[in-house]
XYZ file of C-alpha atoms in Angstrom:
619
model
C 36.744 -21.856 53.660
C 35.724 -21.830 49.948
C 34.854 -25.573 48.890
C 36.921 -26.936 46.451
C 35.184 -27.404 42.961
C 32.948 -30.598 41.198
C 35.909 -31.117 39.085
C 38.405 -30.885 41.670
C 36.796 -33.453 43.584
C 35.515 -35.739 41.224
C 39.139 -36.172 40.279
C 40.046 -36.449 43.927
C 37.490 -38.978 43.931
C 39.089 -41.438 41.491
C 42.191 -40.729 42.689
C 41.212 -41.387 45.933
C 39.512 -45.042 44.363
C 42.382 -45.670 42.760
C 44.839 -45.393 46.063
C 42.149 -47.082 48.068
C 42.233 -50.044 45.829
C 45.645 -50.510 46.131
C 45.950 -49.923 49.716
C 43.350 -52.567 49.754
C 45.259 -54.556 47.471
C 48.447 -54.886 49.659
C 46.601 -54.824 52.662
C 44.857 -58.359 51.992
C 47.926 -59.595 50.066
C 49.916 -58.713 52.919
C 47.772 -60.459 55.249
C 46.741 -63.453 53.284
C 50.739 -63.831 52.495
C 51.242 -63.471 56.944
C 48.409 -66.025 57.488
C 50.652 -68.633 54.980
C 53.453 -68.191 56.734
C 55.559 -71.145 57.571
C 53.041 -73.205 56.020
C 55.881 -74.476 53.577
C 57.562 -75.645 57.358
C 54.904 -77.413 58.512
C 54.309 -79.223 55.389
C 57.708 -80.704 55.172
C 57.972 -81.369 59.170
C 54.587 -83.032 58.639
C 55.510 -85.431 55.881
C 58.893 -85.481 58.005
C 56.481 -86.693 60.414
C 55.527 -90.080 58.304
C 58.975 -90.750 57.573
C 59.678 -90.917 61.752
C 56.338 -93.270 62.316
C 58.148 -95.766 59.881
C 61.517 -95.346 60.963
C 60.360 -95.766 64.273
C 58.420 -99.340 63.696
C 61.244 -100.410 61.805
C 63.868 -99.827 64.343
C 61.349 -101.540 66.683
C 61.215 -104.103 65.038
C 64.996 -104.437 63.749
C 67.168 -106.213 66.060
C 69.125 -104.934 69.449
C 72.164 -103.261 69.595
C 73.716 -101.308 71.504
C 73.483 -98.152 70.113
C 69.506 -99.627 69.436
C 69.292 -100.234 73.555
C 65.648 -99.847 74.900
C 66.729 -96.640 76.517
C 67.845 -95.163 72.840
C 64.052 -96.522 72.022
C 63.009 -93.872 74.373
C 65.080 -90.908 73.638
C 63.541 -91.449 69.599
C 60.035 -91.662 70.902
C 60.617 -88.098 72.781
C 62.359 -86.484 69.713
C 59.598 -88.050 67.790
C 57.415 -85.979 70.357
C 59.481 -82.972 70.256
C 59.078 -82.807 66.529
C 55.534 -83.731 66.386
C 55.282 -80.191 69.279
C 57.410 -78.409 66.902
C 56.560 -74.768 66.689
C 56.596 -75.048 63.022
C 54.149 -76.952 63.183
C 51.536 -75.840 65.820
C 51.971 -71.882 64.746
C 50.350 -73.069 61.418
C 47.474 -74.719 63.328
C 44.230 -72.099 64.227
C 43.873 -71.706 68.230
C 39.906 -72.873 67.606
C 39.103 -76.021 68.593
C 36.351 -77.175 66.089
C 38.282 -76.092 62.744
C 39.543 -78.734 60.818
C 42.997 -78.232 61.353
C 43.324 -78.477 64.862
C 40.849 -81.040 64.807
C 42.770 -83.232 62.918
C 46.253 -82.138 64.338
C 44.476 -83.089 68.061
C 43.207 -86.717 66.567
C 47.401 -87.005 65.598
C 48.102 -86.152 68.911
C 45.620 -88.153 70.667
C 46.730 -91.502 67.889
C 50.245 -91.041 68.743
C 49.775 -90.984 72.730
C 47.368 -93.459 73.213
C 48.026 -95.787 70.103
C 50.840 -95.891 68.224
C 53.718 -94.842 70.888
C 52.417 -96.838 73.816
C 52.646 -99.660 71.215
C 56.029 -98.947 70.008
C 57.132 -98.535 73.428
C 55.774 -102.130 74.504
C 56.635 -103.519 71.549
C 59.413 -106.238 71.966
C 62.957 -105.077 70.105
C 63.456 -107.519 68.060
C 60.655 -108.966 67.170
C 58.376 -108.902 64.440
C 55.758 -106.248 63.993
C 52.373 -107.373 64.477
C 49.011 -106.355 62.328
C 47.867 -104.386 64.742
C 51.199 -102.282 64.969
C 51.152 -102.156 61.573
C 48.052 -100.967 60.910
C 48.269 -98.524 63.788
C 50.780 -96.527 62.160
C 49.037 -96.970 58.804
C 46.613 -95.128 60.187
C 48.658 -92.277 62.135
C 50.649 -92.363 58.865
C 46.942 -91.250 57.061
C 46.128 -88.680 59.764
C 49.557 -86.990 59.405
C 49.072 -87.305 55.165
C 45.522 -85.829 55.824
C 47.048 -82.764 58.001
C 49.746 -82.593 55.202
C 47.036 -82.463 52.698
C 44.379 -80.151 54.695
C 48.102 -77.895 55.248
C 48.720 -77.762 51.085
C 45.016 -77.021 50.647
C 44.630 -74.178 52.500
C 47.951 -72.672 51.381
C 46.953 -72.928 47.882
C 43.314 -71.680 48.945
C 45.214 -68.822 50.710
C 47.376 -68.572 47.137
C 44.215 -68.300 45.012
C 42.252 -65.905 47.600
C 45.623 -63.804 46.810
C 44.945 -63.821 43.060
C 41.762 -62.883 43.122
C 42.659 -59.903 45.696
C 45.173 -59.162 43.116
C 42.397 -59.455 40.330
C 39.494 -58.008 41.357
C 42.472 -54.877 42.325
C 43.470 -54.951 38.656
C 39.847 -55.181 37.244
C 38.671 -52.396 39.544
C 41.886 -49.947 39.139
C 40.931 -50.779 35.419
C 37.407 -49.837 35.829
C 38.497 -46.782 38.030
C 40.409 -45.304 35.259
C 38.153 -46.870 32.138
C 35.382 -44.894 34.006
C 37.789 -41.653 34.482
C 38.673 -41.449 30.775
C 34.996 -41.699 30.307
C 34.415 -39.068 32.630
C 36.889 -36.743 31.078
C 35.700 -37.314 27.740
C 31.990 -36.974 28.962
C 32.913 -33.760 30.909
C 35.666 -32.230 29.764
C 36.590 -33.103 25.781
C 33.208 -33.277 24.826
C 32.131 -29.736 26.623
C 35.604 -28.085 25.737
C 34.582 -29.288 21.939
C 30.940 -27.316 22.483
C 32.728 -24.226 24.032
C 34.837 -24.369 21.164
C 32.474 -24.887 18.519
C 30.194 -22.299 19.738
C 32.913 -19.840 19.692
C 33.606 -20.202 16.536
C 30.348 -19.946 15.506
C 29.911 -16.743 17.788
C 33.061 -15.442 15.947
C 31.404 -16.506 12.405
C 28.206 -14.117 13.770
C 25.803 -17.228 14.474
C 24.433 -16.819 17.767
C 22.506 -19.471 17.158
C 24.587 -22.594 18.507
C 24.125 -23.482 22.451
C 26.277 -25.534 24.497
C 23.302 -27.072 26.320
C 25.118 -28.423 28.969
C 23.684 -29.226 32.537
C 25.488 -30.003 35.627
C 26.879 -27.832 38.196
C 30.505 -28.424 37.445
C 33.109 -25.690 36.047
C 33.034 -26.749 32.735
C 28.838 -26.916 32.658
C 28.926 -23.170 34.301
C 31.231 -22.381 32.013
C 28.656 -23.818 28.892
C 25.593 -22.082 31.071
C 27.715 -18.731 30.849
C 28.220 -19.087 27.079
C 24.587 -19.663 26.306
C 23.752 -16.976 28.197
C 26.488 -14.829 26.563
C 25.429 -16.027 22.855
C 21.738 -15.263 23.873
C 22.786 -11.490 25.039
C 24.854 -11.121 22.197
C 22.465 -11.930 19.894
C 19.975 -10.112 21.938
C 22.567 -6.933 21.517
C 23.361 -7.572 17.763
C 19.652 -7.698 16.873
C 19.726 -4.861 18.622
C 22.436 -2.852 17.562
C 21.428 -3.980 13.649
C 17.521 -3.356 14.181
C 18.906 0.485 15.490
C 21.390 0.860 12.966
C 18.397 -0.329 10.354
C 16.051 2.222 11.578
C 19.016 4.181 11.942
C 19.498 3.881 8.331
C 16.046 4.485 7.373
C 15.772 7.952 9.481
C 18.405 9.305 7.882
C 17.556 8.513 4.086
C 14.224 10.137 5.176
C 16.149 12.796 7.049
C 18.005 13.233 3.488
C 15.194 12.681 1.375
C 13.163 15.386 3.442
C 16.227 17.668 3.459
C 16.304 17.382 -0.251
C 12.408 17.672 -0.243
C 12.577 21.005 1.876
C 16.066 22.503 -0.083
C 13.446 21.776 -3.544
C 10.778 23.057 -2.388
C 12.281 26.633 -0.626
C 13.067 27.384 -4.021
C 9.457 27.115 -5.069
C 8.053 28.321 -1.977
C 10.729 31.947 -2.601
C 10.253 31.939 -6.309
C 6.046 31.704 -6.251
C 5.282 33.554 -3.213
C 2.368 31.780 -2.545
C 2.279 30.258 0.405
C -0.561 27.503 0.035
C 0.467 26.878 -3.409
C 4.255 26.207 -2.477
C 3.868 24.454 0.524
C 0.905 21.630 0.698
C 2.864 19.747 -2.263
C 6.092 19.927 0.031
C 4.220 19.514 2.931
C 2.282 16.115 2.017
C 5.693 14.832 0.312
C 6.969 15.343 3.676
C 4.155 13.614 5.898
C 4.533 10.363 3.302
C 8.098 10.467 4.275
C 7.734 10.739 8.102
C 4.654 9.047 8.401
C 2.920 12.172 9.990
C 0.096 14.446 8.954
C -2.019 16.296 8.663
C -0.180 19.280 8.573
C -1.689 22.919 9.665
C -0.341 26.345 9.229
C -1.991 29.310 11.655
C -0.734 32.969 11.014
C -1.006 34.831 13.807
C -2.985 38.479 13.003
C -2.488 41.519 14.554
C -6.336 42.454 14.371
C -7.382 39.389 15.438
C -7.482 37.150 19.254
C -7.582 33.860 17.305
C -5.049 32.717 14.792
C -6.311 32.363 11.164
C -5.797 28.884 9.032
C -3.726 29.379 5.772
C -2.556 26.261 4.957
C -3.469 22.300 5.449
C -2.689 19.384 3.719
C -6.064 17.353 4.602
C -9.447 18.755 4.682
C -13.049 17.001 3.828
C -13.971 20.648 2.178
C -12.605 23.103 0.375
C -11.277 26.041 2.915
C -12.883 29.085 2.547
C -9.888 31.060 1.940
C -8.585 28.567 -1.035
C -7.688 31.467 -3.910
C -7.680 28.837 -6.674
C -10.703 26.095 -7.147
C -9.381 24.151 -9.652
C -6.326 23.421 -7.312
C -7.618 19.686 -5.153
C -4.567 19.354 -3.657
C -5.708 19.393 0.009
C -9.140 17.607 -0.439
C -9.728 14.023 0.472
C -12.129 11.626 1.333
C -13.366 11.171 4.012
C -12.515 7.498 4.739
C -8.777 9.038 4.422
C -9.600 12.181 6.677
C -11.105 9.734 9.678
C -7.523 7.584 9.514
C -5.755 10.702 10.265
C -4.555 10.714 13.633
C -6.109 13.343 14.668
C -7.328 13.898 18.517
C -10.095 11.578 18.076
C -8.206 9.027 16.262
C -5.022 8.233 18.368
C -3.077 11.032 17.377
C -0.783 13.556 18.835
C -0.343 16.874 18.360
C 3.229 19.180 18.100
C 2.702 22.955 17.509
C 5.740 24.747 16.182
C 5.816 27.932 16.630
C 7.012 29.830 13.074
C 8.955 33.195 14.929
C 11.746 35.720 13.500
C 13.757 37.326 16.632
C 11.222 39.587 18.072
C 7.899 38.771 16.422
C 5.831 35.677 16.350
C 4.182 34.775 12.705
C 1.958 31.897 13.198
C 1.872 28.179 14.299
C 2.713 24.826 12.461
C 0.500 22.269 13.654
C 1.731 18.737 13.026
C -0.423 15.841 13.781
C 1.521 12.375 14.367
C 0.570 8.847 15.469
C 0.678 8.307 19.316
C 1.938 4.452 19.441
C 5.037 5.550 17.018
C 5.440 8.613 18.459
C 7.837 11.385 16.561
C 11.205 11.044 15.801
C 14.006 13.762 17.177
C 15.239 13.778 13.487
C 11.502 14.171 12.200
C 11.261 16.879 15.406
C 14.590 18.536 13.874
C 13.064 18.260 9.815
C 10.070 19.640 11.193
C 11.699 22.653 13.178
C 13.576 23.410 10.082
C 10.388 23.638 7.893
C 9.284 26.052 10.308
C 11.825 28.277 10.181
C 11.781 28.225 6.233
C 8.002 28.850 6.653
C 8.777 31.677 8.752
C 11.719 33.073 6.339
C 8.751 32.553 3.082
C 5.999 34.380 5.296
C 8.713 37.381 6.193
C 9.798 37.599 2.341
C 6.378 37.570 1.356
C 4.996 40.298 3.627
C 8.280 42.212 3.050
C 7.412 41.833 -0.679
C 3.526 42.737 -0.154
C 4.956 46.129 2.198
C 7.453 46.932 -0.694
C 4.733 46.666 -3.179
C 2.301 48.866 -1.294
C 5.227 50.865 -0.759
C 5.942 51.575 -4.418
C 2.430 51.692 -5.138
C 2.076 54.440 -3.051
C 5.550 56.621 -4.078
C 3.953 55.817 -7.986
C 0.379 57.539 -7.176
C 2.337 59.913 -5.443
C 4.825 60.623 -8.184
C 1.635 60.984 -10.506
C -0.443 63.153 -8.095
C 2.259 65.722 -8.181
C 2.787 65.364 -11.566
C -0.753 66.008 -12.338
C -0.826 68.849 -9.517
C 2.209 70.467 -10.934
C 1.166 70.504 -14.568
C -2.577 69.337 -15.407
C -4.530 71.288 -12.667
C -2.178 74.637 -12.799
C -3.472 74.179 -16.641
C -7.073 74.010 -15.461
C -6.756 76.680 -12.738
C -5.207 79.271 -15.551
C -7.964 78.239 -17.986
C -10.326 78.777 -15.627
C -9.242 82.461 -14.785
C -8.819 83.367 -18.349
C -12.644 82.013 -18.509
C -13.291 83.969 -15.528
C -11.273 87.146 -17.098
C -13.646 86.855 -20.664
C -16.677 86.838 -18.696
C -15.601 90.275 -17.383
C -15.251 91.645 -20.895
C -18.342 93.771 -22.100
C -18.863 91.881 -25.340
C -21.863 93.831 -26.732
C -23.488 93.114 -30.222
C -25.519 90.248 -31.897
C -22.689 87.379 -30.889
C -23.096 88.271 -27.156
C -25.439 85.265 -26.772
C -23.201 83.128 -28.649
C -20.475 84.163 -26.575
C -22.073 83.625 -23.312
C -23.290 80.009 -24.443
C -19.716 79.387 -25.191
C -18.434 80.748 -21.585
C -20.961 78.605 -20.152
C -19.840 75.763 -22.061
C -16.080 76.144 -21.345
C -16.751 76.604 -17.574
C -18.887 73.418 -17.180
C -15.872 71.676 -18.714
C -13.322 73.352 -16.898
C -15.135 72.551 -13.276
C -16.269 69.294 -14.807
C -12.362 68.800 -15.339
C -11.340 70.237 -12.709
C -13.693 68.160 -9.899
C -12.244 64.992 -11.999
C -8.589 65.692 -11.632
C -9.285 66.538 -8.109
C -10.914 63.189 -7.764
C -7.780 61.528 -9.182
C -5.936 63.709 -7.273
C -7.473 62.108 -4.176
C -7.290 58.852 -5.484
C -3.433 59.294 -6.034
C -2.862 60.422 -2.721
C -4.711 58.101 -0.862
C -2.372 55.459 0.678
C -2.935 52.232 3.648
C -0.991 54.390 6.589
C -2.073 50.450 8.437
C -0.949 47.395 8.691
C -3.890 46.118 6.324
C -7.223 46.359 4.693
C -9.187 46.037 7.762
C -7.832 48.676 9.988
C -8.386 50.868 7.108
C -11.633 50.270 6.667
C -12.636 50.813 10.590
C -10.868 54.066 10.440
C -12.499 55.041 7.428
C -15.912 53.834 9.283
C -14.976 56.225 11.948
C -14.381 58.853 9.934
C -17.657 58.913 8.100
C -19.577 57.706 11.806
C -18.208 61.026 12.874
C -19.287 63.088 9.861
C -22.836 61.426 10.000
C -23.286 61.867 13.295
C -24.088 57.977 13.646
C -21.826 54.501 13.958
C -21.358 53.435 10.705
C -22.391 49.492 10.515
C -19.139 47.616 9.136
C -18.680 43.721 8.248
C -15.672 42.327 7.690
C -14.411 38.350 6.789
C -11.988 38.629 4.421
C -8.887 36.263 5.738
C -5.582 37.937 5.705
C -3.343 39.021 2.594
C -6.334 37.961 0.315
C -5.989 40.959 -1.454
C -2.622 42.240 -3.395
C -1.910 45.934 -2.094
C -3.543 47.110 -5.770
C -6.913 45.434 -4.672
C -7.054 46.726 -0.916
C -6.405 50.470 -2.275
C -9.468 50.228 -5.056
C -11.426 48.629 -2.910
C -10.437 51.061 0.095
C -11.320 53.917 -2.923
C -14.942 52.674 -4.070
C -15.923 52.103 0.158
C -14.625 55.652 0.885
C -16.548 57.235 -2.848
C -19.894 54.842 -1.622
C -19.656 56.986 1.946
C -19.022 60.317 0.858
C -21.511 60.425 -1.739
C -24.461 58.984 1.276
C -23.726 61.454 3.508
C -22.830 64.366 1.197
C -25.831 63.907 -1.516
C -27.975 61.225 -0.538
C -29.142 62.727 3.207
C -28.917 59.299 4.654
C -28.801 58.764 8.208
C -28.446 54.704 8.196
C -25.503 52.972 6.569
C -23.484 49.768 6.309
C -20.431 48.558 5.143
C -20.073 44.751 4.054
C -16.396 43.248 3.143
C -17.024 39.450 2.693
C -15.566 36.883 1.040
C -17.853 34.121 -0.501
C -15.154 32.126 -1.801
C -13.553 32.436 -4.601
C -14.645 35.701 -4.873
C -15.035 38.854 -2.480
C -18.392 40.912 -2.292
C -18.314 44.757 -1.087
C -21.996 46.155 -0.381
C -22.377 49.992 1.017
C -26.250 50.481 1.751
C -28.236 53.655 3.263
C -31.432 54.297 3.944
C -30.911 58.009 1.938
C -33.211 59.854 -1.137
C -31.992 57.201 -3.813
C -30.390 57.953 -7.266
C -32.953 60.435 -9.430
C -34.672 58.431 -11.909
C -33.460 55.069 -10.337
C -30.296 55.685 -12.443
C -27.091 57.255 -11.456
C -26.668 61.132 -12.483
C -25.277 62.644 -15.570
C -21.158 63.911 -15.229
C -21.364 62.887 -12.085
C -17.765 60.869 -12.359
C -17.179 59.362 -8.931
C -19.555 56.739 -10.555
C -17.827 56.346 -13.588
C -14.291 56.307 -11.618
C -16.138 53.882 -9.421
C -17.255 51.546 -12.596
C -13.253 51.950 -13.763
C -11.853 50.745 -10.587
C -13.989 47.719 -10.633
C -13.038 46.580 -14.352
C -9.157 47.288 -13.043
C -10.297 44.253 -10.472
C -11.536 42.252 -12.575
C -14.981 43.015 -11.699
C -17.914 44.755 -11.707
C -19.990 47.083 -9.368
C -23.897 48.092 -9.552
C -25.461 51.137 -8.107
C -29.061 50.836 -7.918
C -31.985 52.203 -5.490
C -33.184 50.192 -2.815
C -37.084 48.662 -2.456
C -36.810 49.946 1.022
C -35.124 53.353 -0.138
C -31.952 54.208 -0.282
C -29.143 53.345 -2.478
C -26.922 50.033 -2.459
C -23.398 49.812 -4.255
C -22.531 46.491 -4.689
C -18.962 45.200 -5.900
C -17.733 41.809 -6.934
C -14.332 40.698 -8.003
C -12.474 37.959 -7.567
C -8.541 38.233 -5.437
C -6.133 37.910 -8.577
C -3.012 38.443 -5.583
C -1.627 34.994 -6.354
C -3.241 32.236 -8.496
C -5.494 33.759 -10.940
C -9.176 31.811 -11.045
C -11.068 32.104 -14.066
C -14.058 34.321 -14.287
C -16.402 31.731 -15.347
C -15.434 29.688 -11.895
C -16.571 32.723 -10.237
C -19.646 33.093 -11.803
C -20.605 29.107 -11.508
């Protein structure tokens, strides 16, 4: 059975006080009120008593009649008795011997039988009363006054033992409910006041205010459960604002990088330069987040490892940077070592920048590992990477379209030139052919052979040229790039040598615009088919590096050298050579080696996206 509660029985408690007092208080009153009971009798039989003692030694002494006979003497003496016996009397007197009552009630017996009534009875009717009668009843007279006296005494002591029962009931029911208001102001109106209070406050948001309130009654549980409540509360609000605060800030980021990336697209589309458009976006964006640094891989068909375009923190410059008066991604190195980077409590997230069906390349973010990333800064960042991946496609769609139109142009120009120059050439050259036929005879027959000879070193001259151009026109990157080109024109020449053609190649990928990859396809394949068709050779390389900014091109054999050390005269694949190299900006040198052989060096610098000055180049 479930006990019943503090409250509960501290209340039962005073109540309980409260009916014990007065059932206390009646008890005692009833009892002290029964144990003075008939008092008021024996008080007036007693001083009844002192009126018989002198009504008895007066009629003793008075003188004899015959209603005053010695036998009517007798019968007073026994009522005397009788009433001294009474009931009313002896009920009021205690059945111990030694207390004072009976004591003195026995010594009132004992002076009437063996003093004063055998005196009265002997006593003469009728004659006077002596001294010693006299003083004989004086004294029983004093011993009934004394019992009279100890009789009002101890009724008024049993009176005033009533009053104070009575009083000390009315001071304690008075301290029984003093102490209950008390109690219910100490544990009720004062903790319903807190409770209140510190709703109030909770409702006013201040979840500061606490009951404080010990005990283990309803009321105190009740205070305990509010603190406890205020304390969550607060605990939740803190909460719930510190979440809705960070809340707040992710999504101004969020919106801030959202208007960050929707700026930036439109740069990134309009300049087609990747590096250029993005590491200003892409640092923006790592200030907002707290992140970086930030990496861009592009994944290359040639290659097993994926090639670094793009990153917004490096101690030196990258050696595929295109412009070097751009510093955007350089930086100290105190700044590079706070990074978090592997060895600097960071964490790593590749995104993987993808179109449905092919894979382009790899963001690589960088982030702090105690703050860890954000699914909003996760969702920002997957959304860069698929604008990355929509710039990349537009820009190699772009690069493809340009090669493409490059091509259908030197096409277009080859067939013009077929169609209309070299049908010229070839008719020239038979009407040549036809006046050498003629018999010319006479003294201009010298002149007129000197002049054949002259037109038909022009016309092949002209003709070799314009097939040259022809070639040039024609010839169009069938691969997906530079390089692939290159080793299949390596092959081609390895086979026509008879020997592996040596080839070097570093240049990163889409260094070179589609115009650059075909001239310098053009001067490689004019370098090779001039060793093995004139120079004998039967050792050569092929170097395609970039020494950044610029790119250097190197075709060396081991053949008979250039005549004179100096190239020969019409010969024009030099001079188309020397124009191709100007069209890049450039220049190109063809000189004998110490070691023999010849060596065809070009250098240009990439002018595919941002254009660097010659004189950075040459410094």
């Amino acid at each position: 059975m479930k006990s019943r509660s503090p409250l509960v029985n501290r209340i039962a408690l005073v109540v309980g006080a409260v009916v014990l007092t007065a059932l206390v208080s009646m008890a005692t009153t009833l009892a002290v009120s029964k144990s003075i009971e008939g008092n008021a009798t024996a008080i007036n039989l007693a001083g009844a008593l002192r009126m018989g003692a002198f009504q008895l030694l007066a009629r003793s002494a008075g003188p004899v009649t015959a209603e005053s006979g010695p036998g009517s003497m007798g019968q007073m003496l026994d009522r005397y008795r009788e009433k001294l016996a009474d009931t009313g009397i002896t009920r009021t007197i205690p059945g111990a011997r030694d207390h004072p009552l009976a004591s003195q009630y026995q010594a009132i017996l004992d002076s009437w039988e063996e003093v004063l009534r055998p005196a009265l009875n002997d006593h003469p009717q009728g004659t006077p009363v002596t001294g010693v009668m006299l003083t004989a009843t004086e004294k029983y007279v004093d011993d009934v006054d004394r019992l009279v006296s100890m009789l009002e005494q101890r009724t008024e002591a049993r009176i005033d033992l009533l009053h104070l029962i009575q009083i000390i009931s009315l001071a304690f029911s008075v301290l029984i409910i003093v102490a209950l208001f008390i109690d219910l102001k100490n544990r009720i109106l004062r903790p319903l006041r807190k409770l209140v209070s510190v709703a109030i406050a909770v409702g006013d948001q201040d979840f500061s205010r606490k009951t404080n309130m010990r005990g283990s009654d309803e009321l105190a549980q009740l205070g305990q459960a509010f603190d406890q409540m205020t304390s969550e509360l607060a605990l939740t609000y803190y909460e719930l604002e510190e979440r809705a605060r960070l809340k707040t800030e992710e999504l101004e980021k969020s919106h801030a990088a959202l208007q960050l990336l929707h700026s930036a697209s439109r740069d990134l589309f309009a300049n087609h330069d990747l590096c250029h458009g993005s590491i200003p976006m892409l640092q923006e964006l790592e200030q907002l987040l707290g992140i970086g640094p930030i990496r861009l891989y592009l994944h290359d068909r040639e290659s097993s490892e994926p090639v670094e375009a793009v990153t917004t923190a490096s101690q030196e410059r990258p050696f595929y940077c295109n412009d070097h008066h751009c510093n955007a991604c350089l930086v100290t190195p105190e700044v590079y070592d706070e990074l978090p980077l592997e060895n600097n409590d960071g964490r790593r997230l590749l995104l993987p920048i993808r179109t449905p069906g092919q894979l382009l390349g790899t963001l690589e973010v960088w982030y702090p590992a105690d703050e860890g990333l954000s699914k909003t800064a996760r969702r920002l960042l997957e959304t860069l990477s698929d604008q990355l991946a929509t710039a990349i496609i537009l820009e190699r769609q772009i690069t493809e379209e340009q090669q493409q139109t490059l091509a259908e142009e030197r096409t277009v120009i080859a067939r013009e030139l077929h169609d209309s120059l070299a049908q010229s050439l070839s008719y020239l050259k038979m009407q040549v052919a036809r006046l050498r036929r003629l018999n010319i005879d006479g003294e201009q027959q010298s002149v007129h052979e000197a002049i054949l000879d002259e037109l038909s070193t022009g016309l092949n001259s002209a003709y070799r040229q314009l097939r040259e151009l022809l070639a040039t026109f024609r010839l169009k990157l069938d691969t997906p790039d530079l390089a692939t080109a290159l080793r299949k024109t390596v092959e081609e020449f390895s086979v026509r040598l008879g020997k592996p053609v040596e080839l070097q190649y570093n240049l990163p990928p889409q260094t070179l615009s589609p115009n650059e990859e075909i001239h310098t396809l053009q001067i490689v394949r004019e370098s090779l088919a001039n060793a093995v068709k004139h120079a004998d050779a039967t050792d050569i390389s092929v170097d395609v590096l970039f020494e950044s900014p610029q790119v250097r091109v190197q075709i060396r054999d081991n053949g008979k050298g250039l005549p004179g050390g100096d190239q020969p005269v019409n010969h024009y694949g030099l001079i188309i050579m020397q124009d191709r190299a100007r069209t890049l900006g450039g220049q190109v040198k063809v000189q004998n080696r110490d070691e023999g052989g010849v060596e065809v060096t070009l250098l240009f610098v990439p002018k595919s996206r941002n254009l660097i000055p010659t004189e950075a180049s040459n410094a």
